[in-house]
Coordinates of C-alpha atoms and ligand atoms in Angstrom, one line a residue:
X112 CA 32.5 -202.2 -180.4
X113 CA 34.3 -201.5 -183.8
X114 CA 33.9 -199.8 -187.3
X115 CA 30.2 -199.6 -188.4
X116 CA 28.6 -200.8 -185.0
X117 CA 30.4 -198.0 -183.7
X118 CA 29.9 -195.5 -185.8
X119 CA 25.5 -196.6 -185.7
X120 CA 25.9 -196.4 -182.0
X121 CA 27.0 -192.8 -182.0
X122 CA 25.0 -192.0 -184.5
X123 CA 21.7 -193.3 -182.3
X124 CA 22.6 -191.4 -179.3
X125 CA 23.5 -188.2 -181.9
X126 CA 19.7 -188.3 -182.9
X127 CA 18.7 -188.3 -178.9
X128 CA 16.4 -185.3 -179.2
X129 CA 18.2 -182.8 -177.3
X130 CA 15.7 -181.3 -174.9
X131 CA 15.9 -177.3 -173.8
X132 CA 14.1 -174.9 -171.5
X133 CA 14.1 -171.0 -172.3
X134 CA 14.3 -168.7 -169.1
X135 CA 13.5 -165.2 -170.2
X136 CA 11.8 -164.9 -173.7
X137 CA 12.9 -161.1 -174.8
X138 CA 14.5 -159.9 -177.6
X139 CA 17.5 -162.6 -177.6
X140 CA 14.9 -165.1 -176.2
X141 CA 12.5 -164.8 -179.1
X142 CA 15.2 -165.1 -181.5
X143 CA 16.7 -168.5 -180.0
X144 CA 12.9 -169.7 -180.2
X145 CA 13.2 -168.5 -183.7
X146 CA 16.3 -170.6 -184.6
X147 CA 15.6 -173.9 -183.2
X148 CA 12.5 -174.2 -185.0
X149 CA 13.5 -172.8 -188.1
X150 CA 17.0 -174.4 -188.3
X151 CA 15.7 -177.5 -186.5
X152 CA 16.5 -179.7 -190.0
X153 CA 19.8 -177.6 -190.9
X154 CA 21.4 -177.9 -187.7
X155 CA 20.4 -182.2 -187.7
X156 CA 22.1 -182.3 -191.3
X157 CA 25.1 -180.7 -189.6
X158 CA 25.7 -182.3 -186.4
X159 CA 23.3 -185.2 -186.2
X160 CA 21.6 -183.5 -183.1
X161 CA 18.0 -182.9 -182.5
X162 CA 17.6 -179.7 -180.5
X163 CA 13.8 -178.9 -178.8
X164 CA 12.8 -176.2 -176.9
X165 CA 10.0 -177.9 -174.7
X166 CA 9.7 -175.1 -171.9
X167 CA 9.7 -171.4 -172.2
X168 CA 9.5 -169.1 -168.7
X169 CA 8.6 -165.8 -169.1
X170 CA 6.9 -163.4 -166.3
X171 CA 4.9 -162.2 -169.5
X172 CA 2.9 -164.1 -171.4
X173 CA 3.0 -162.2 -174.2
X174 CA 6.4 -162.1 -175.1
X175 CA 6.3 -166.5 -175.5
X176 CA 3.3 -165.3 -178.0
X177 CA 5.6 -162.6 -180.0
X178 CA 8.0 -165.2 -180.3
X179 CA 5.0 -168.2 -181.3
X180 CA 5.4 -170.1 -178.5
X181 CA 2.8 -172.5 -178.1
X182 CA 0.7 -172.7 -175.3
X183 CA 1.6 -175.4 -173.7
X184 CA 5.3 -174.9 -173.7
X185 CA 5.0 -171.3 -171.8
X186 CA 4.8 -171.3 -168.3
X187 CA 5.5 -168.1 -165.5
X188 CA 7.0 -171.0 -163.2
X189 CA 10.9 -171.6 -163.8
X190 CA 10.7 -174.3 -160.9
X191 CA 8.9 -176.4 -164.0
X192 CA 12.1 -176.1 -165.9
X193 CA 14.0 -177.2 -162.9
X194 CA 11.7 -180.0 -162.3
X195 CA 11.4 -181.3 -165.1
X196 CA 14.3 -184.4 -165.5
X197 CA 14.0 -184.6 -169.1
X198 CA 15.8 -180.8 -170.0
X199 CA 19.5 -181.4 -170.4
X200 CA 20.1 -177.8 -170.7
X201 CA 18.2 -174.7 -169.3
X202 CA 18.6 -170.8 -171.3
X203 CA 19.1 -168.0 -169.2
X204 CA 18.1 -165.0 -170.8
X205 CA 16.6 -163.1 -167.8
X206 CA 19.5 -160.5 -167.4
X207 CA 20.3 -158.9 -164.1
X208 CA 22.8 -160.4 -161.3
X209 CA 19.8 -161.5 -158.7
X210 CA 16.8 -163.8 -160.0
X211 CA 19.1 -164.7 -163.0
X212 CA 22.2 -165.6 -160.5
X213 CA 19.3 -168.0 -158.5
X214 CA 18.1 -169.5 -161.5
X215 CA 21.7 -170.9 -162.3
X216 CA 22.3 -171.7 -159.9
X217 CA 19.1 -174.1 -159.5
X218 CA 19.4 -175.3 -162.9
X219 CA 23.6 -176.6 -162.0
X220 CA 21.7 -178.3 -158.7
X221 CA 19.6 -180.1 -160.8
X222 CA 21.7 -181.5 -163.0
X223 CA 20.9 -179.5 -165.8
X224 CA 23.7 -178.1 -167.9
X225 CA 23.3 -173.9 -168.5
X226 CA 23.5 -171.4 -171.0
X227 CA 23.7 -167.5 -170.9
X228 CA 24.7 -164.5 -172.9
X229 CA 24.8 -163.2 -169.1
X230 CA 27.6 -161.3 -168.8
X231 CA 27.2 -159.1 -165.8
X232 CA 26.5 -161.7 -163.9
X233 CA 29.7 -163.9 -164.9
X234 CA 31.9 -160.7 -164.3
X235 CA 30.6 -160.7 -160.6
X236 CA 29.9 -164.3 -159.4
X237 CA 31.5 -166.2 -162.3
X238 CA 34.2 -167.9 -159.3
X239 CA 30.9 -169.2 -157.4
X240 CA 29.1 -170.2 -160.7
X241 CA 32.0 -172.1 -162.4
X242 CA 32.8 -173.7 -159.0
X243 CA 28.7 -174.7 -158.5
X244 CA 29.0 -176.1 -161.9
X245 CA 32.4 -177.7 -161.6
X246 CA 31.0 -179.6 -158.2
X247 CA 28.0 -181.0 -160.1
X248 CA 30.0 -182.0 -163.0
X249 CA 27.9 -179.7 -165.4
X250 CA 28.9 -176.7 -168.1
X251 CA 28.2 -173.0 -168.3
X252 CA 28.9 -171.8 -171.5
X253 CA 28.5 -168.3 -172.4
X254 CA 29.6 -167.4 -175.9
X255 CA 26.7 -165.3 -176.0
X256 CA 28.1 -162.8 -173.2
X257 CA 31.1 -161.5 -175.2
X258 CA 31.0 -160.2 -178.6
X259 CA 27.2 -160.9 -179.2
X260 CA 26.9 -163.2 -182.5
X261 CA 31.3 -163.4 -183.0
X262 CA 33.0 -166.6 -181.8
X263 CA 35.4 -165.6 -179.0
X264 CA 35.1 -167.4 -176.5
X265 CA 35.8 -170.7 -178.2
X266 CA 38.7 -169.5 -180.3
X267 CA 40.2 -168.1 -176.8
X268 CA 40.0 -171.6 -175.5
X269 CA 40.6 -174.2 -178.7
X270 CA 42.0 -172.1 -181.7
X271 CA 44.7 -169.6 -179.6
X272 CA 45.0 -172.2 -177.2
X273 CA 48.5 -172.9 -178.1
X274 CA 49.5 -168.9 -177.2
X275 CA 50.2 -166.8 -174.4
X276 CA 47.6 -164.1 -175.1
X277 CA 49.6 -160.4 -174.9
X278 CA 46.8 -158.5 -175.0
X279 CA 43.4 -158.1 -176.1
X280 CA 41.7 -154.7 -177.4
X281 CA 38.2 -155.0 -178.5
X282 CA 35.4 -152.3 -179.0
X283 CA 32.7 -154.6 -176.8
X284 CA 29.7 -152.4 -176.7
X285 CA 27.6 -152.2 -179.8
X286 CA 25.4 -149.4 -178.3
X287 CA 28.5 -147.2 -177.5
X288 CA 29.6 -148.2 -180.5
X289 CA 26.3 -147.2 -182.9
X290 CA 26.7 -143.6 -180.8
X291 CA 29.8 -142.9 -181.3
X292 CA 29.8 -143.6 -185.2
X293 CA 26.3 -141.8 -185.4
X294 CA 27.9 -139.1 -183.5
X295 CA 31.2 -138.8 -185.8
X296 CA 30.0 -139.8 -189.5
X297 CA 26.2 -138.0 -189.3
X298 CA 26.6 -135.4 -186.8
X299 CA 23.9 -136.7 -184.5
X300 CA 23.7 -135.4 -181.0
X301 CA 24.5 -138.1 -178.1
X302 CA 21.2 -138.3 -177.2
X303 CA 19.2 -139.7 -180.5
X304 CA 21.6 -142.1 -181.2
X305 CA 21.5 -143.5 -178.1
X306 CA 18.0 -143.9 -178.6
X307 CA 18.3 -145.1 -181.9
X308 CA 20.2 -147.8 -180.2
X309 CA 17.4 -148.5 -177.5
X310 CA 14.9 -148.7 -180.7
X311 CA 17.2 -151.2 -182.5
X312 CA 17.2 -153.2 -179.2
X313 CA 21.1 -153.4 -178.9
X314 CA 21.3 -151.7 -175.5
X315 CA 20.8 -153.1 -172.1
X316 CA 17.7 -152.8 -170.6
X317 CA 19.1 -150.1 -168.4
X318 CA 21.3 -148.1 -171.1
X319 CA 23.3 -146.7 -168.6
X320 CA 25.3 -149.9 -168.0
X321 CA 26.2 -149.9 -171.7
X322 CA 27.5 -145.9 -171.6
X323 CA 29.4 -146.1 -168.3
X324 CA 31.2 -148.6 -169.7
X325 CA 30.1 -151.2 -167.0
X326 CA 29.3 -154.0 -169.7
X327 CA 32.4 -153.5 -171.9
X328 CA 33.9 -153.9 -168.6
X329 CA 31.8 -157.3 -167.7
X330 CA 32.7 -158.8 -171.0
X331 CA 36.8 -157.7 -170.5
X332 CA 36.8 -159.4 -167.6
X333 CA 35.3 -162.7 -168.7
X334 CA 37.7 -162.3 -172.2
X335 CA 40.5 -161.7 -169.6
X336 CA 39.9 -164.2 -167.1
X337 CA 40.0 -167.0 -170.1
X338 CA 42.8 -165.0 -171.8
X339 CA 45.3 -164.8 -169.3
X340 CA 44.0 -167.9 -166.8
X341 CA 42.7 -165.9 -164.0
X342 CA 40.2 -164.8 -162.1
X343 CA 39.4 -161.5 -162.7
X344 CA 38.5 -158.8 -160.0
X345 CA 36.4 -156.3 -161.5
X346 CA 36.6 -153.6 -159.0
X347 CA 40.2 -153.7 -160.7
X348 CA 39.6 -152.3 -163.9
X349 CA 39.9 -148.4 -164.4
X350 CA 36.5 -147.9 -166.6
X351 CA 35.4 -144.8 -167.9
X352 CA 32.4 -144.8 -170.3
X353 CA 31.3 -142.0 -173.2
X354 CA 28.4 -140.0 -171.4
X355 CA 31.0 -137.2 -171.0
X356 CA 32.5 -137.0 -174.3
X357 CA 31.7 -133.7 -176.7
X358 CA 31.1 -134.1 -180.3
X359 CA 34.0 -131.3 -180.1
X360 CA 36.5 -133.8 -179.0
X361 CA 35.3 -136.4 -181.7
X362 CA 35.5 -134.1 -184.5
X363 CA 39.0 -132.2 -183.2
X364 CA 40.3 -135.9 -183.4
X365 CA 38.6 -136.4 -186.8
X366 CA 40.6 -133.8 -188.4
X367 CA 43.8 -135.2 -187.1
X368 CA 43.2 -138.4 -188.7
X369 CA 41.5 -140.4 -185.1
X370 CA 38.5 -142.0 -185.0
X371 CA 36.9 -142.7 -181.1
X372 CA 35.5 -145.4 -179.6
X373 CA 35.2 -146.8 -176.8
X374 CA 37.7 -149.9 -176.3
X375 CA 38.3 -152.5 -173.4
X376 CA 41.6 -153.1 -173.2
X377 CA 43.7 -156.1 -171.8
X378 CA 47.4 -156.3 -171.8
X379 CA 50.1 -158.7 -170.3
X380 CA 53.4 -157.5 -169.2
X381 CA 56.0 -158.7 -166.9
X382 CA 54.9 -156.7 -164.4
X383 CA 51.3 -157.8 -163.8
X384 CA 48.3 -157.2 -166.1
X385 CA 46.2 -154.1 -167.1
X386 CA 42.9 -154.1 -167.2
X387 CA 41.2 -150.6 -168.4
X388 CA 38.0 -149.3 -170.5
X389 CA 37.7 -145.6 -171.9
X390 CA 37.0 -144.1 -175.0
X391 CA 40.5 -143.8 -177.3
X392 CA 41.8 -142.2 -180.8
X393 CA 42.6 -145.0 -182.9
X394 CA 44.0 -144.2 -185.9
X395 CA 41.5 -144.3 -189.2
X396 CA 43.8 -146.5 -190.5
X397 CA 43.8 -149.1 -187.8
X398 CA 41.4 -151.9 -188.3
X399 CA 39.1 -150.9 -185.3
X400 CA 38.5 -147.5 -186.9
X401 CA 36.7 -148.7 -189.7
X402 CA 34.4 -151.1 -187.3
X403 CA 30.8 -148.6 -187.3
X404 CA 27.5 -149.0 -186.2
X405 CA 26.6 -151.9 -183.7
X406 CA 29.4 -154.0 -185.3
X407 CA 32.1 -154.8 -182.6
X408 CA 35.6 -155.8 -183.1
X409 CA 38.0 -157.8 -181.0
X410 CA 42.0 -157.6 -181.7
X411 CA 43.8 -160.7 -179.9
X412 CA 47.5 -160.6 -179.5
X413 CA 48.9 -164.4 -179.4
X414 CA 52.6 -164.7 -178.9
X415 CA 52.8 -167.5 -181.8
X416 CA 49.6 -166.7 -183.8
X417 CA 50.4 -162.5 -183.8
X418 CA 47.6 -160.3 -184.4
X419 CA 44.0 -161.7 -185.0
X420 CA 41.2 -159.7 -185.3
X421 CA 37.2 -161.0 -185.1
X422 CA 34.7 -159.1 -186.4
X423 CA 31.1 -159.0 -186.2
X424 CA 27.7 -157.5 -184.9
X425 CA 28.4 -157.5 -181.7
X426 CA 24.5 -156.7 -180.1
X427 CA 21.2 -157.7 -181.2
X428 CA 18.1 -160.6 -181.0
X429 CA 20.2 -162.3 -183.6
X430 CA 23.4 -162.4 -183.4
X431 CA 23.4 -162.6 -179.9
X432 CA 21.0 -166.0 -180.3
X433 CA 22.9 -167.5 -183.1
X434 CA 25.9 -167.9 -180.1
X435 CA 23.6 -169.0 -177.5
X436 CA 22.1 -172.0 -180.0
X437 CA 25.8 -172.8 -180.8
X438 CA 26.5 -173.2 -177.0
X439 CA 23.4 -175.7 -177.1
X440 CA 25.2 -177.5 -180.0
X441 CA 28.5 -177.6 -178.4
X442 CA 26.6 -178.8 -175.1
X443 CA 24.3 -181.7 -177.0
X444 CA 27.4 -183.0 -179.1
X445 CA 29.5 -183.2 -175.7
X446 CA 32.0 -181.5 -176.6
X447 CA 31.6 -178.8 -174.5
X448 CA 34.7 -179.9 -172.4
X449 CA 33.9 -179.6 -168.3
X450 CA 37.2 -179.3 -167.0
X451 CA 38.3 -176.9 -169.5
X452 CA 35.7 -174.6 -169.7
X453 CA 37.0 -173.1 -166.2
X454 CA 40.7 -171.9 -166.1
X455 CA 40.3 -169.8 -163.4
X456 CA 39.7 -172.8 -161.5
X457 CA 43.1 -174.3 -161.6
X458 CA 44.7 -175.1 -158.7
X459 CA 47.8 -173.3 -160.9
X460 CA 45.6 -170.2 -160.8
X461 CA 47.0 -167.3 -158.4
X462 CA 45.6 -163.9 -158.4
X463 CA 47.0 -161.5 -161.1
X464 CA 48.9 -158.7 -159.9
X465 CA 47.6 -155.4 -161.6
X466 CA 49.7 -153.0 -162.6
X467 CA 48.5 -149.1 -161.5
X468 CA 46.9 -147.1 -164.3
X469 CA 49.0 -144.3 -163.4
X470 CA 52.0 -146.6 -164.7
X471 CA 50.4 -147.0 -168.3
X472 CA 52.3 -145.3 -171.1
X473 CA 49.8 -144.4 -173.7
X474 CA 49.9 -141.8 -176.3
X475 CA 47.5 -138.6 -175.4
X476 CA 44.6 -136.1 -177.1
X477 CA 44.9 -133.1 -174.6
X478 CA 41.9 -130.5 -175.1
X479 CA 42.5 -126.8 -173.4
X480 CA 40.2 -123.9 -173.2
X481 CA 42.3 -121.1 -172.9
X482 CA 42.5 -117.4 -172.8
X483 CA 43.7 -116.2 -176.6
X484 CA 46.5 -113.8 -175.5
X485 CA 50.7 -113.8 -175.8
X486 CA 52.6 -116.5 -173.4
X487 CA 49.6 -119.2 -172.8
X488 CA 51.5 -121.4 -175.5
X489 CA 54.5 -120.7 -173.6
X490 CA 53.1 -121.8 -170.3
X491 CA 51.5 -125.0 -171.6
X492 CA 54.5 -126.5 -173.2
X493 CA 56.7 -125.7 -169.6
X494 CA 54.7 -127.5 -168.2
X495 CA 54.5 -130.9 -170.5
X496 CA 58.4 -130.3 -171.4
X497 CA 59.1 -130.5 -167.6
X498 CA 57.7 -133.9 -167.2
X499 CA 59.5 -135.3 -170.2
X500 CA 56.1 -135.0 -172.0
X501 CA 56.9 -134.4 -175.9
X502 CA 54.4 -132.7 -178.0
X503 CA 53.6 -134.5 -181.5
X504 CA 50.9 -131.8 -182.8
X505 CA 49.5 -128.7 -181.8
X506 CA 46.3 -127.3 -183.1
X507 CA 44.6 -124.1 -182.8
X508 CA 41.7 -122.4 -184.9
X509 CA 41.7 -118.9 -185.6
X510 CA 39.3 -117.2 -184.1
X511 CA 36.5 -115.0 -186.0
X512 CA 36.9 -112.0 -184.0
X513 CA 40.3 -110.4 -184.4
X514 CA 40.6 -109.3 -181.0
X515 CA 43.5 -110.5 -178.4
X516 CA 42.0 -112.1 -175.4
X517 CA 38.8 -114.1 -175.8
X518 CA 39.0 -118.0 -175.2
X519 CA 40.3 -120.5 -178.0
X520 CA 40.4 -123.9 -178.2
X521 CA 44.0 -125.7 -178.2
X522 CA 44.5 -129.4 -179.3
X523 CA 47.7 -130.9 -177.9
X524 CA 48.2 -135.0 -179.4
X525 CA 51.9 -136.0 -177.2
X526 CA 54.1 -139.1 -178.2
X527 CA 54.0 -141.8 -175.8
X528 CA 53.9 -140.8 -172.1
X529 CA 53.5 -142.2 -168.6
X530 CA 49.7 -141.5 -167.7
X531 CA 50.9 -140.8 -163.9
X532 CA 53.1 -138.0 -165.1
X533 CA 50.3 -136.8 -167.6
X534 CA 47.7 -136.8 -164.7
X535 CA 50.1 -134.1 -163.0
X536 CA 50.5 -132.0 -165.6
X537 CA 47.1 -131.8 -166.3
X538 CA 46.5 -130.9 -162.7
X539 CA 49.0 -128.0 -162.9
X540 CA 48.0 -126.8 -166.4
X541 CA 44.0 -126.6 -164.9
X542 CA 45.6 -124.4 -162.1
X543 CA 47.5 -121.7 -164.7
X544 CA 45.1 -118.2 -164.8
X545 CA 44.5 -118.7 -168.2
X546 CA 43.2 -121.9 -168.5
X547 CA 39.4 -121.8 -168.2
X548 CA 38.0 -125.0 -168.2
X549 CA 38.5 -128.8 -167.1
X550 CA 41.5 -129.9 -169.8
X551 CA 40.0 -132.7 -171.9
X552 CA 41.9 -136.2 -171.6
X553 CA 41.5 -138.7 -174.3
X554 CA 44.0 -141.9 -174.8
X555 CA 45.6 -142.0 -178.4
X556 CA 46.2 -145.9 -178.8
X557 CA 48.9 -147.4 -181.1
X558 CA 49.2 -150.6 -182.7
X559 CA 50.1 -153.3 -180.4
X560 CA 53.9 -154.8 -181.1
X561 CA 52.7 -158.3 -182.7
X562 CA 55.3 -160.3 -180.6
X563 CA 56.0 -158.4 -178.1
X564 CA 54.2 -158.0 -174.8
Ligands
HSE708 N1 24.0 -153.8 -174.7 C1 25.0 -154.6 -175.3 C2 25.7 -153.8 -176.4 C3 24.3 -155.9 -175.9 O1 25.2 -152.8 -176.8 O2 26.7 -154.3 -176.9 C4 25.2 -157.0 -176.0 O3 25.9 -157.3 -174.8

C-alpha cells in the first residue's frame, strides 16, 4: 500500500475510538473524566484519535457523580474493567502500593495497556510491574507520577536521549513546596500551610508521605532509574523531609541571601551514584529559588544538552490529569514505544553502586545555640578548622539584654566540605559545655558544573 491509500488506511485506524476505563475517580480522576469529555474534539483535531472513557470504578458512588459520570459507566467492580475486551487501556488512580499494585497487575494480564500517576508504587515494585508488562507485550506509562502536569518523563527518554544525564535536582513535592514558600514569604506557621495544602488537594492522602520526604523520594527514584538506566533501590536514598525545620532556620538563611526547599537530588560520578532528599539553601538567585507555591521545578544536567530546567505545577486534579490523558494519547497513537519504556530492563543493566552520604561534599548552614560568653567562638572554629572545614560567614545577633552569659544564636554557612567530616564535627561541637542545644544542619547547594559530572 502507497501514498493516499496509505495515508486513508492510517487515518481509519487513527479514528478507531480509543476505549478507557478509570480506576479511582478522586481528585485527579474527576479531572481526567473532565478532559476527555471536554477536549474529546480538540484532542481528534490534534492527533486523529478518539479517546472514551466507557468505565469508571470507584468504591464511592459519589465521587463518579462529582465528576458527571453517567450512570451506566460507574461501577464498584474493577473486575468489569478487566473483563471487558473492548478497553485498550485501564487508569489507575487508586493510590496506595496494595489494591492499586493488584489492579495492575490484572489489567497487564489481560491485555490491557496501563496508566498511573502512581508513584509509590513504581518506586517499590516498578522491577515486577515493568517485567509483568514487558512479558505481556503491554506499556505502563506514568508521566503523571513525576512532576504532576510537567513533561519529564518523555523528555528523559526522547528529547535528552542523546546525553548521559549528570545529575538531576528537582523540588518534587508541591505540598512541601507550598509550606515552605508560605512559611518563608507570609510568615505562616508549618502547620496552616500544610493545611492549606490539604484544602488545595495537592498533598497525599496521607500528608505525612509528602513531609517525610517519602514521595519526593518515590518520584527520584523513578527520574533516576530512567536517568541513569537502572534500577533503583529505594532503601538507598538518604531522605530527610521538612517536619523538623524552624521558621528560625528559614529566615536566618533568608537574610543571607538562601531560600529552602526541599530538593531530590541525583548525581553521577565515577564513583557510583548519589541518591539523597533533604531540605537545602539554594541561592535566591538560582532558578529553583524563585519556583513558589505548589509549582515544582526539575534541573537536568545532560553532558551534551547542559543545564535544562522544567517548570511547572507540579500537584493538583489538573495538572496531574492533563499527563495522565497525554499518556492515553501517546498509548492510542502507538507510539508509546514497549521496549523502550523500560531501561532498567536491559540485559546491559547492573546494579548501581551508591556512593556513602558521608562522602558527599556539599556546602553547609550550621545553626548553634550557645552560651553568650568569651572563648565559645574560639572553641567552635577549633573545631571546624581542625577538620579542614573553612568558615564562609558567621552570624550573630546582639542580644537585648546587655548581660554576658545568656544563650545566642550563632549562624555558621562553610565553603564546600566532606559531609562525613562535618557529621564529626558536629558531634564534637554538641559535646562542648557551652553548646546547649542539637546544632542545626542544613545543606547549602551550588550550581551544578554544566559539563562536568
Ligand atoms: N502530594 C504530591 C505533591 C502530589 O504535593 O507534590 C503529586 O505527586
Amino acid at each position: 500500500m502507497h501514498g493516499v491509500a496509505q495515508h486513508k488506511e492510517k487515518f481509519r485506524a487513527m479514528s478507531d475510538i480509543y476505549k478507557i476505563g478509570l480506576i479511582g475517580c478522586g481528585v485527579v480522576g474527576q479531572q481526567v473524566a473532565e478532559i476527555l469529555r471536554c477536549e474529546a474534539d480538540e484532542i481528534s483535531k490534534k492527533t486523529g484519535l478518539r479517546l472514551q472513557l466507557v468505565r469508571v470504578c470507584d468504591k464511592d458512588r459519589s465521587q463518579a457523580v462529582k465528576a458527571g459520570i453517567p450512570d451506566d459507566l460507574f461501577t464498584t467492580q474493577a473486575a468489569d474493567i478487566f473483563n471487558d475486551k473492548s478497553i485498550a487501556a485501564v487508569v489507575e488512580l487508586v493510590g496506595g502500593t496494595t489494591v492499586a499494585k493488584d489492579f495492575v497487575l490484572r489489567a497487564l494480564d489481560a491485555g490491557q495497556d496501563v496508566v498511573t500517576a502512581n508513584k509509590a508504587l513504581l518506586a517499590k515494585f516498578g522491577r515486577e510491574i515493568y517485567r509483568a508488562a514487558h512479558a505481556q507485550n503491554r506499556a505502563v506509562a506514568f508521566e503523571a507520577s513525576c512532576g504532576g502536569g510537567i513533561p519529564l518523563i518523555l523528555p528523559l527518554r526522547n528529547g535528552l536521549v542523546a546525553n548521559r544525564i549528570n545529575a538531576i535536582y528537582g523540588i518534587l513535592n508541591g505540598t512541601c513546596n507550598y509550606i515552605l514558600s508560605e512559611m518563608s514569604t507570609k510568615g505562616k506557621s508549618y502547620a496552616e500551610a500544610l493545611a492549606e495544602a490539604q484544602a488545595a488537594g495537592f498533598a497525599e492522602l496521607d500528608p505525612t508521605l509528602d513531609v517525610s520526604g517519602g514521595d519526593t523520594a518515590h518520584k527520584l527514584a523513578i527520574l533516576a532509574s530512567i536517568a541513569f538506566c537502572c534500577d533503583v533501590d529505594l532503601d538507598r536514598l538518604n531522605v530527610e523531609g521538612i517536619e523538623q525545620l524552624d521558621a528560625e532556620d528559614i529566615s536566618a538563611g533568608k537574610e543571607l541571601g538562601y531560600v529552602c526547599k526541599l530538593l531530590g537530588i541525583a548525581q553521577r560520578a565515577d564513583s557510583g551514584i548519589s541518591l539523597r532528599v533533604h531540605p537545602a539553601f539554594v541561592h535566591h538567585d538560582h532558578p529553583l529559588a524563585s519556583t513558589a507555591g505548589s509549582f515544582n521545578a526539575i534541573s537536568v544536567y545532560g553532558n551534551w544538552v547542559g543545564h535544562t530546567l522544567f517548570l511547572g505545577r507540579g500537584a493538583g486534579g489538573k495538572p496531574t490529569a492533563s499527563a495522565v490523558v497525554a499518556d492515553l494519547i501517546d498509548l492510542a497513537s502507538g507510539n508509546a514505544g514497549r521496549t523502550f519504556r523500560y531501561p532498567m530492563l536491559n540485559d546491559c543493566t547492573t546494579a548501581p553502586k551508591y556512593v556513602p552520604v558521608e562522602e558527599l561534599r556539599s556546602r553547609f548552614y550550621v545553626r548553634l545555640q550557645v552560651a553568650d560568653r568569651p572563648g565559645v567562638m574560639g572553641k567552635i572554629t577549633n573545631v571546624f578548622g581542625a577538620r579542614q572545614i573553612s568558615i564562609r560567614a558567621v552570624t550573630q545577633h546582639e542580644r537585648v539584654e546587655a548581660a554576658v552569659g545568656g544563650s545566642v544564636s550563632v549562624v555558621v554557612l562553610t565553603h564546600e566540605a566532606v559531609e562525613g567530616r562535618m557529621r564529626e564535627a558536629l558531634d564534637e561541637i554538641s559535646a562542648l559545655d557551652v553548646v546547649q542545644a542539637k546544632p542545626v544542619l542544613i545543606r547549602v547547594v551550588s550550581e551544578h558544573a554544566e559539563y562536568a559530572s
